[in-house]
Coordinates of C-alpha atoms and ligand atoms in Angstrom, one line a residue:
X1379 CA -251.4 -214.6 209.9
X1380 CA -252.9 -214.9 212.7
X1381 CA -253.2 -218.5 215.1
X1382 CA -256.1 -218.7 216.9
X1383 CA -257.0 -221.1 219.5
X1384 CA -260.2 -222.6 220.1
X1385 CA -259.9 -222.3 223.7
X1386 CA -260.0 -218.1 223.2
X1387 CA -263.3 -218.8 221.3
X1388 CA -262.7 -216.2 218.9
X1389 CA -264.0 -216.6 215.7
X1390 CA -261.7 -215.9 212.4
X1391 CA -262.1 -212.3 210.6
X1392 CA -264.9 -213.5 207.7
X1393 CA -263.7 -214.1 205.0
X1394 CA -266.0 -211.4 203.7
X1395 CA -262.8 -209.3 204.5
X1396 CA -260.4 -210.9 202.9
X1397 CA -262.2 -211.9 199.4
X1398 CA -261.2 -208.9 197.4
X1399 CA -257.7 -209.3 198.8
X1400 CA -256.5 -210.7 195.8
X1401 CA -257.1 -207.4 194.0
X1402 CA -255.0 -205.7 196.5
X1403 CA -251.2 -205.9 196.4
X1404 CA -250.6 -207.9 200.0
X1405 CA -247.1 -208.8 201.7
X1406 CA -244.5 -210.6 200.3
X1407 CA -244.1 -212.4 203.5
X1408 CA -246.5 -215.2 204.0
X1409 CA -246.4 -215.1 208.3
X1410 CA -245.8 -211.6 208.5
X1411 CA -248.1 -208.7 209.1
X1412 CA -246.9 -205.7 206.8
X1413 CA -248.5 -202.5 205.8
X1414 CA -245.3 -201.1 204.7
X1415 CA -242.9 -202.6 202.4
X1416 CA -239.5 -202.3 202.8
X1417 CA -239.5 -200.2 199.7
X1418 CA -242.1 -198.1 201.3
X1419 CA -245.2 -198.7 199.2
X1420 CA -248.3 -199.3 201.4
X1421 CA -250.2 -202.4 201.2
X1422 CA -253.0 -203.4 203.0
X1423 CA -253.6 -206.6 204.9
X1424 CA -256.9 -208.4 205.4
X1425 CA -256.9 -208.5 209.2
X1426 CA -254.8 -205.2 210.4
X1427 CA -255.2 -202.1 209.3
X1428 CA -254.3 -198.2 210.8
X1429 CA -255.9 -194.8 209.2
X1430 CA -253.4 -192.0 210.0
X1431 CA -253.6 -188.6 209.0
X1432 CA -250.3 -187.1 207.3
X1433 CA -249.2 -185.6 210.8
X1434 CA -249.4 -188.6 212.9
X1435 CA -247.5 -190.4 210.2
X1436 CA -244.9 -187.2 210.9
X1437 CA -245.0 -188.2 214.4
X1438 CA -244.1 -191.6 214.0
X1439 CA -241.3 -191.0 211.9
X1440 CA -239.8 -188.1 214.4
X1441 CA -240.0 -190.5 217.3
X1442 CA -237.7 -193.0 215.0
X1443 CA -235.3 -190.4 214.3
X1444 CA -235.0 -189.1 217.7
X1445 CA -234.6 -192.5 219.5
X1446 CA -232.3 -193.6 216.9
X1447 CA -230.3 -190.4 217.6
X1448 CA -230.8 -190.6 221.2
X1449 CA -229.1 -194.4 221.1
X1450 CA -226.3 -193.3 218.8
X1451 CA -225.5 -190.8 221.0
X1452 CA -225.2 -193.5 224.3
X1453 CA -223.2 -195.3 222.2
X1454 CA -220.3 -192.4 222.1
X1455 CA -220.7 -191.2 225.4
X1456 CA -220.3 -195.1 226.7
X1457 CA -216.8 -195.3 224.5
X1458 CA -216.0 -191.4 225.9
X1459 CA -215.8 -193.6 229.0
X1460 CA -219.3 -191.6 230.5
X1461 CA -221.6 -194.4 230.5
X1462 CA -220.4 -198.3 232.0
X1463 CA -222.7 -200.1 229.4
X1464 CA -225.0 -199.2 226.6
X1465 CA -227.6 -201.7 225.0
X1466 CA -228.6 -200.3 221.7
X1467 CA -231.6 -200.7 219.7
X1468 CA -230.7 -199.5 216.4
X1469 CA -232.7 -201.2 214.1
X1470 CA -235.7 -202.1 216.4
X1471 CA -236.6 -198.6 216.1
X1472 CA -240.2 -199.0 214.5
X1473 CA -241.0 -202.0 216.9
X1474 CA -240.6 -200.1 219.7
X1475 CA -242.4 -196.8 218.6
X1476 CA -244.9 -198.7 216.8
X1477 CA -245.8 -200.5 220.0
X1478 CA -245.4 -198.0 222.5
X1479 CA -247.6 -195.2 220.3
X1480 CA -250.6 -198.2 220.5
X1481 CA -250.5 -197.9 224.3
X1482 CA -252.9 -196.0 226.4
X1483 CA -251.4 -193.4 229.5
X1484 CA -253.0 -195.6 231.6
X1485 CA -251.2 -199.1 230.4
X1486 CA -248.6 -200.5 232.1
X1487 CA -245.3 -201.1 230.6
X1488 CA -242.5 -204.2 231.5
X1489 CA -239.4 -203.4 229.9
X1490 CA -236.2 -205.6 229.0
X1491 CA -232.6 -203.4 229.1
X1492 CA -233.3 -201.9 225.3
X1493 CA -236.9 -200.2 225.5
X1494 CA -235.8 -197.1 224.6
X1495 CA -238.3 -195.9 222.3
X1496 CA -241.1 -197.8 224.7
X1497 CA -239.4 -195.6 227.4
X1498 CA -239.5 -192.2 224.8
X1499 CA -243.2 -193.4 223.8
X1500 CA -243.9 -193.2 227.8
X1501 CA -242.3 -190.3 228.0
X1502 CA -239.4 -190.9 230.2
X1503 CA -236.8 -188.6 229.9
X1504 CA -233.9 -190.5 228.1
X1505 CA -231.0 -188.9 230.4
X1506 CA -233.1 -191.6 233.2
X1507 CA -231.9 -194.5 231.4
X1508 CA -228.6 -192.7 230.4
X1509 CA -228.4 -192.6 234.6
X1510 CA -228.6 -196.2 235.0
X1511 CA -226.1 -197.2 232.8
X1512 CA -223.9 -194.9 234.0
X1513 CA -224.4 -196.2 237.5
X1514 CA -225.7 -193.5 239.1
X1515 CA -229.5 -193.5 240.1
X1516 CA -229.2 -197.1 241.3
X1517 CA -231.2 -197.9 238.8
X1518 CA -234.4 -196.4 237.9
X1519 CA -237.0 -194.0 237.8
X1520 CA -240.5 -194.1 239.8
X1521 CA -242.3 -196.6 237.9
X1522 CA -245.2 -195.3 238.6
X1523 CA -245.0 -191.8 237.0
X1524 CA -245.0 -193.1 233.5
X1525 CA -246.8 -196.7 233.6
X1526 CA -243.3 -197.6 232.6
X1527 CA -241.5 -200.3 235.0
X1528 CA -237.7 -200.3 235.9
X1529 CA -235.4 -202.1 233.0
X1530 CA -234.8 -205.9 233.8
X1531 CA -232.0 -207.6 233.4
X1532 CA -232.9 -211.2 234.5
X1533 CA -234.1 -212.5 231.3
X1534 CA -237.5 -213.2 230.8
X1535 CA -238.2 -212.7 234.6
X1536 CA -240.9 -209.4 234.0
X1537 CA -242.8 -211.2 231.8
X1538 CA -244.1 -212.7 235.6
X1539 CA -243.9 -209.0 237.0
X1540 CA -246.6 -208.2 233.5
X1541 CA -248.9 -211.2 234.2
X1542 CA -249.3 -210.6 238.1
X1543 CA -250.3 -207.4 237.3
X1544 CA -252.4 -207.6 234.4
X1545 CA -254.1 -210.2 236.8
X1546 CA -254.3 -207.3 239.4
X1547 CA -255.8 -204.8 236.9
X1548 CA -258.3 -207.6 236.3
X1549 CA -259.1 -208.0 239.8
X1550 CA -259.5 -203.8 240.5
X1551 CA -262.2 -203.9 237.2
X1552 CA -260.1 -201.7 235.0
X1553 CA -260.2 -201.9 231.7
X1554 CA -256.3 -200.9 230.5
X1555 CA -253.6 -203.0 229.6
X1556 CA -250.2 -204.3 229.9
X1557 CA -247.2 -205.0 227.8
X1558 CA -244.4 -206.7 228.1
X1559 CA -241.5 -206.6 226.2
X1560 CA -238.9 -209.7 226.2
X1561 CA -236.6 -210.8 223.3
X1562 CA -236.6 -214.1 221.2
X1563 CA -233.7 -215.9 224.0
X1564 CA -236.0 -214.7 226.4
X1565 CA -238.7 -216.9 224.9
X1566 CA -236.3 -219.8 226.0
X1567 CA -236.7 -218.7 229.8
X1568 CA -239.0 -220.9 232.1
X1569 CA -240.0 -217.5 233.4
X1570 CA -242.0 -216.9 229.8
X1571 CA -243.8 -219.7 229.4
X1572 CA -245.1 -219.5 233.3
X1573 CA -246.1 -216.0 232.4
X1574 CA -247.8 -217.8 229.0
X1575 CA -249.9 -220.5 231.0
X1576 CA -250.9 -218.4 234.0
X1577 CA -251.7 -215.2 231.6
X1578 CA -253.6 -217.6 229.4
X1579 CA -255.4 -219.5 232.5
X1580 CA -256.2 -216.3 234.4
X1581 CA -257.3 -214.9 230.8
X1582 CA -255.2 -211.6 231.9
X1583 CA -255.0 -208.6 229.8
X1584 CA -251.5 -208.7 229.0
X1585 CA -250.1 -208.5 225.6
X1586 CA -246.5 -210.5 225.1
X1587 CA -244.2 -208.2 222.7
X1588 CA -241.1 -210.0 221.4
X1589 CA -239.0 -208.4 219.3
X1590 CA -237.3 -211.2 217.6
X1591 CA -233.6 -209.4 216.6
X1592 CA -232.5 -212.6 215.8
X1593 CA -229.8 -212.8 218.0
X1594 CA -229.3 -213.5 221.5
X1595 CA -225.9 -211.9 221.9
X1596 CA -224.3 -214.9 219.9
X1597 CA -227.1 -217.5 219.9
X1598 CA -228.8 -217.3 216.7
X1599 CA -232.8 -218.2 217.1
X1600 CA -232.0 -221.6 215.5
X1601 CA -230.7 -222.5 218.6
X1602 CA -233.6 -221.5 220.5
X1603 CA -236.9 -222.8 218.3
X1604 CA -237.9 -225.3 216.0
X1605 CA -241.3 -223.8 214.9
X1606 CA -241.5 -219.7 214.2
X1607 CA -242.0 -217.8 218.0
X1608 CA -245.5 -216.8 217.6
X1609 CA -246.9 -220.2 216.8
X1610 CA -245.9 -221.0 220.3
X1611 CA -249.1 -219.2 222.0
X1612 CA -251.1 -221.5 220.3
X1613 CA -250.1 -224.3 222.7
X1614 CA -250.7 -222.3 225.4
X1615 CA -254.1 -221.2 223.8
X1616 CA -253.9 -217.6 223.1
X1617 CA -253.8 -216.3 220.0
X1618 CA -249.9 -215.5 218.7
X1619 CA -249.2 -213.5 215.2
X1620 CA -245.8 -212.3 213.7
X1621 CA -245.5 -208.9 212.6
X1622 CA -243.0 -207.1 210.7
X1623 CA -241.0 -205.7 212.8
X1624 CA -239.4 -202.9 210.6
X1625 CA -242.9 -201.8 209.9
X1626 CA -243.6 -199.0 212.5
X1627 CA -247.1 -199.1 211.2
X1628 CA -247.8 -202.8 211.3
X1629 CA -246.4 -202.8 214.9
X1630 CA -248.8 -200.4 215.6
X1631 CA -251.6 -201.8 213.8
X1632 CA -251.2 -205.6 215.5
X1633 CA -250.2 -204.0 218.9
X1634 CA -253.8 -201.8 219.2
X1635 CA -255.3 -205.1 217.9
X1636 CA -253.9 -207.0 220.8
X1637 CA -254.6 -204.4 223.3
X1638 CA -258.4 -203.8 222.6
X1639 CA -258.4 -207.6 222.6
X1640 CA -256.9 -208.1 226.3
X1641 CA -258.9 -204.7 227.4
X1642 CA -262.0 -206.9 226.0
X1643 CA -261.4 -209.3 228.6
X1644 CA -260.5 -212.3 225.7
X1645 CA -256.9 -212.4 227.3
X1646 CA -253.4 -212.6 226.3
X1647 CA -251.7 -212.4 222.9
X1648 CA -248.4 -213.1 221.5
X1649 CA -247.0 -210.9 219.4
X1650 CA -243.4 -211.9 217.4
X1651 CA -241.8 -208.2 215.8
X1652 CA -239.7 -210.0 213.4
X1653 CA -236.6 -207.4 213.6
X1654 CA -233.1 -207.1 213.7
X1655 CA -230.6 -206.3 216.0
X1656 CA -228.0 -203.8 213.8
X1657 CA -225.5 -203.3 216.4
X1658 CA -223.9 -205.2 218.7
X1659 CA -225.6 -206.9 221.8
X1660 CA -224.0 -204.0 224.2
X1661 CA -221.0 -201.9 224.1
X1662 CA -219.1 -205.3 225.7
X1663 CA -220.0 -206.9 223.0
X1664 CA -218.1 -207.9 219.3
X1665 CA -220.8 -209.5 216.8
X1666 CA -218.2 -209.8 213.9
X1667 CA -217.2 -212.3 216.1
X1668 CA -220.4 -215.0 215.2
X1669 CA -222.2 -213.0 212.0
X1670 CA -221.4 -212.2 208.7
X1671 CA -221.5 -209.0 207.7
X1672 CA -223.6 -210.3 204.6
X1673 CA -226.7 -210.9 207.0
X1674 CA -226.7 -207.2 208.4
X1675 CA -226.3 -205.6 205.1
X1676 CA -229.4 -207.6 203.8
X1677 CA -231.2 -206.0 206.9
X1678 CA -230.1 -202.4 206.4
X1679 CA -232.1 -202.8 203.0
X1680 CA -234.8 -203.1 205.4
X1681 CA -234.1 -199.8 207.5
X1682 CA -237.6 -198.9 209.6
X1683 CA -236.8 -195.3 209.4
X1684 CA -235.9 -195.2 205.6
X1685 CA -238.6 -196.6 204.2
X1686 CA -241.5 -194.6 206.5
X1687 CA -239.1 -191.5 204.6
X1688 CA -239.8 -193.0 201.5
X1689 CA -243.4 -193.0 202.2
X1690 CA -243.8 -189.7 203.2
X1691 CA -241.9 -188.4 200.3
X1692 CA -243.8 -190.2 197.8
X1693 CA -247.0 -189.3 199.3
X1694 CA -246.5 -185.6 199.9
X1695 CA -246.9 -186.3 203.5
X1696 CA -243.6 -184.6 204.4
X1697 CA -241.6 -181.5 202.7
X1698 CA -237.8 -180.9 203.2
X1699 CA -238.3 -178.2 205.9
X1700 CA -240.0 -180.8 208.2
X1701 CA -236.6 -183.0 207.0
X1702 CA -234.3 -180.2 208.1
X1703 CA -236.1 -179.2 211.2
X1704 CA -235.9 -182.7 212.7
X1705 CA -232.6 -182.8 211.7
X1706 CA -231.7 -179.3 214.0
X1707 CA -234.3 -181.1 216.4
X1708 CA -232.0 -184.2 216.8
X1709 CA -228.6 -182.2 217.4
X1710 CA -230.4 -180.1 220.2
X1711 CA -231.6 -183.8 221.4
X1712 CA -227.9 -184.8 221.1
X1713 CA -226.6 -181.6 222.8
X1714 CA -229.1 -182.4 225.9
X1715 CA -228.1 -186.1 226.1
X1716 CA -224.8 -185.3 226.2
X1717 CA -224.5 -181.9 228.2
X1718 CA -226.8 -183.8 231.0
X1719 CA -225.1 -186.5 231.3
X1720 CA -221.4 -185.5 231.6
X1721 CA -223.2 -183.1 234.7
X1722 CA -224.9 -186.4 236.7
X1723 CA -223.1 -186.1 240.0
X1724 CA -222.2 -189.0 241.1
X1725 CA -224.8 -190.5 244.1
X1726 CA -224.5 -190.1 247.8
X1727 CA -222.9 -193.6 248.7
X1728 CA -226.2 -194.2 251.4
X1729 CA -228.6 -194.1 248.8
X1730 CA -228.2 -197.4 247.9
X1731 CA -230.3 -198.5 250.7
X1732 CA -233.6 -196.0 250.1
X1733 CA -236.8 -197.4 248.2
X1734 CA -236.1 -201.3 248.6
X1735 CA -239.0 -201.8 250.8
X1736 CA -241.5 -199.3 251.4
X1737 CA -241.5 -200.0 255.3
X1738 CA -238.3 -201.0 255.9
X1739 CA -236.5 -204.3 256.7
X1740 CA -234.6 -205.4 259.6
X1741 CA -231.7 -207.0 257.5
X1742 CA -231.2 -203.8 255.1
X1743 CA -231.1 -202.2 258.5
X1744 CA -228.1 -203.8 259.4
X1745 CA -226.9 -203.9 256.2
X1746 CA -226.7 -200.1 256.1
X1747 CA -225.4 -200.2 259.8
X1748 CA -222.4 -201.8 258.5
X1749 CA -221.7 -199.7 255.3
X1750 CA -221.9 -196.7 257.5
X1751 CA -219.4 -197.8 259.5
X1752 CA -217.4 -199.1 256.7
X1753 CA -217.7 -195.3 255.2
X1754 CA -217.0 -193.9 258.5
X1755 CA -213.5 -195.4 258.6
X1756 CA -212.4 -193.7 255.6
X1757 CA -212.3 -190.8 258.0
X1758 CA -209.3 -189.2 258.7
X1759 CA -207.4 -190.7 261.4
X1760 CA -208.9 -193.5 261.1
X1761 CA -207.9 -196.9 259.2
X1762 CA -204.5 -195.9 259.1
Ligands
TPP3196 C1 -231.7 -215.2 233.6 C2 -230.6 -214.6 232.8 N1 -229.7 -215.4 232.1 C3 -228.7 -215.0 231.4 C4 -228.5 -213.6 231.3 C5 -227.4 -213.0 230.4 N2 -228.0 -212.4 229.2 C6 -228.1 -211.1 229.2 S1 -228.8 -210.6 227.7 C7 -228.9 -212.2 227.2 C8 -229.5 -212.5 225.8 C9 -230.9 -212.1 225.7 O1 -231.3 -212.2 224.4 P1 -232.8 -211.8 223.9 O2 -233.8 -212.2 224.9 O3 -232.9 -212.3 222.5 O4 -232.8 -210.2 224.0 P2 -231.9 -209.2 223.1 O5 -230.6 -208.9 223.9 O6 -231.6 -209.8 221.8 O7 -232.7 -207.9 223.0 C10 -228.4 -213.1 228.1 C11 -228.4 -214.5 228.0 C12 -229.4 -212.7 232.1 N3 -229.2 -211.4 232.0 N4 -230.4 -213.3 232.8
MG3197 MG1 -232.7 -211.2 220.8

């Protein structure tokens, strides 16, 4: 359901849409946006809705299965001792492919540390982000080659980067968009709701993704709201709505919604994938520690990628030979992720100072002076 402000001026869907609704089967879920059960029967919803032919369908499934298999491999090669860290997403696959897939080429993306499927959607080569967590491309990519901005660590902080821009896009006439992804601790940051009032003032065409996993390493989102995430936009007057976040078609269905509605120049929207993280926070991390096992087990009944399977099975979307070739598609995936990144040399020492300012800096200058020098005594003969 969605909240809409008055200040957006947009009037509700008529009801005209919504009056033979009672003949249709609609969502458990009172606040949440499905189109796919968890049992994978689809149901329609009065306000969202996608039309996909049997192959897109395909292709949103393969995109699950590959990311999901691209993230399960991380997570070995970070306990082989080849990566330093490794945030997974397992769980959050649909979310993230559901969202990204609703994005134009020419959108712009603000990541958290766990946008891998955005980042496969954008069509960043995975063995990128394999790089920064193993430490050795400082960092990134060129943002500018996929729409797709560097991961952020400081919580909440490129929700700012995602509204200065969007204002910027605003400001050059363009009509495209921007998302920005953040979690539900994030939505405790100062940094957010800045990002909420000056996005909603400056009526920028930004679109606010959280995927609510529930957790925030070990802060459960009762510590972190009294009312449900999304009504939180209304305050800030933009619309908010909560989808579910296991539904890779819902996702996508809400996300183009929310898109076409910032590319219409009526501003910002919240969007709350109700989701859940599966694994632990990162490879540092031990959730048996604060959760039951009990709460994940319920969730695993709600597997994104199981019940798009079930769907495409029971609707004669999908034989076993596409089955079994995405199967031998994800071990060649595997075998790439994993040949690639045991070969990453490691980076030349210097680098460290290139692309922090595009026209230099006179304290980065001597910053580098002093490293050199620092290098240099390593020399032999010297520093002995
Ligand atoms: C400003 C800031 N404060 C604290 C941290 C430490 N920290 C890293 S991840 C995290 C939890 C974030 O939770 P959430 O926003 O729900 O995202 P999730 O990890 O669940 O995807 C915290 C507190 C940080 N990186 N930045
Ligand atoms: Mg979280």
């Amino acid at each position: 359901m969605t909240v809409e402000s008055t200040a957006a001026r947009k009037p509700r869907r008529s009801s005209k849409r919504t009056a033979g609704a009672g003949a249709r089967k609609t969502a458990a879920e009172p606040e949440l946006v499905q189109l796919l059960t968890p049992e994978g029967e689809r149901v329609e919803h009065p306000d969202y809705d996608v039309d996909l032919s049997p192959e897109e369908l395909r292709g949103l499934y393969r995109d699950m299965v590959l990311t999901r298999r691209f993230d399960a491999e991380a997570t070995s090669l970070q306990r082989q001792g080849e990566l330093g860290l490794w945030a997974s997403l397992l769980g959050q696959e649909a979310a993230q492919i559901g969202s990204g897939r609703a994005l134009r080429d020419d959108d712009y993306v603000f990541p958290t540390y766990r946008e891998h499927g955005v980042a496969w959607c954008r069509g960043v080569d995975p063995t990128n982000l394999l790089g920064m967590f193993r430490g050795v491309n400082h960092g990134g990519w060129d943002p500018n080659t996929n729409n797709f901005h560097l991961y952020t660590i400081v919580i909440g902080s490129q929700t700012l980067h995602a509204t200065g821009y969007a204002m910027g896009i605003t400001k050059d006439g363009a009509d495209s968009a921007v998302v920005a992804y953040f979690g539900d601790g994030a939505s405790s940051q100062g940094d957010v709701a800045e990002a909420f009032t000056f996005s909603a003032v400056y009526n920028a065409p930004v679109v606010f993704f959280c995927q609510n996993n529930q957790w925030a390493i070990s802060e459960p989102t009762e510590k972190q709201m009294r009312v449900p995430l999304y009504q939180r936009a209304q305050g800030f007057g933009f619309p908010g709505v909560r989808v579910d976040g296991n539904d890779v078609l819902a996702c996508l269905a809400v996300t183009k919604s929310a898109l076409e509605r910032a590319r219409r120049g009526e501003g910002p929207t919240l969007v709350e994938a109700f989701t859940y993280r599966m694994g632990a926070h990162t490879t540092s991390d031990d959730p048996t520690k604060y959760r039951a096992d009990e709460e994940r087990e319920a969730w695993e009944a709600k597997d994104p990628i199981l019940r798009l399977r079930t769907y495409l099975e029971n609707a004669g979307h999908a034989d076993a030979a596409f089955f079994e070739e995405l199967e031998s598609e994800s071990e060649t995936l595997g075998k790439r992720v994993r040949e690639a990144v045991r070969a990453m040399p490691d980076p030349e020492p210097m680098a460290i100072f290139e692309n922090i300012y595009a026209d230099g800096h006179a304290l980065v200058d001597e910053e580098r002076a002093q490293f050199a020098a620092y290098q240099a005594s390593f020399a032999d003969g010297e520093g002995n």
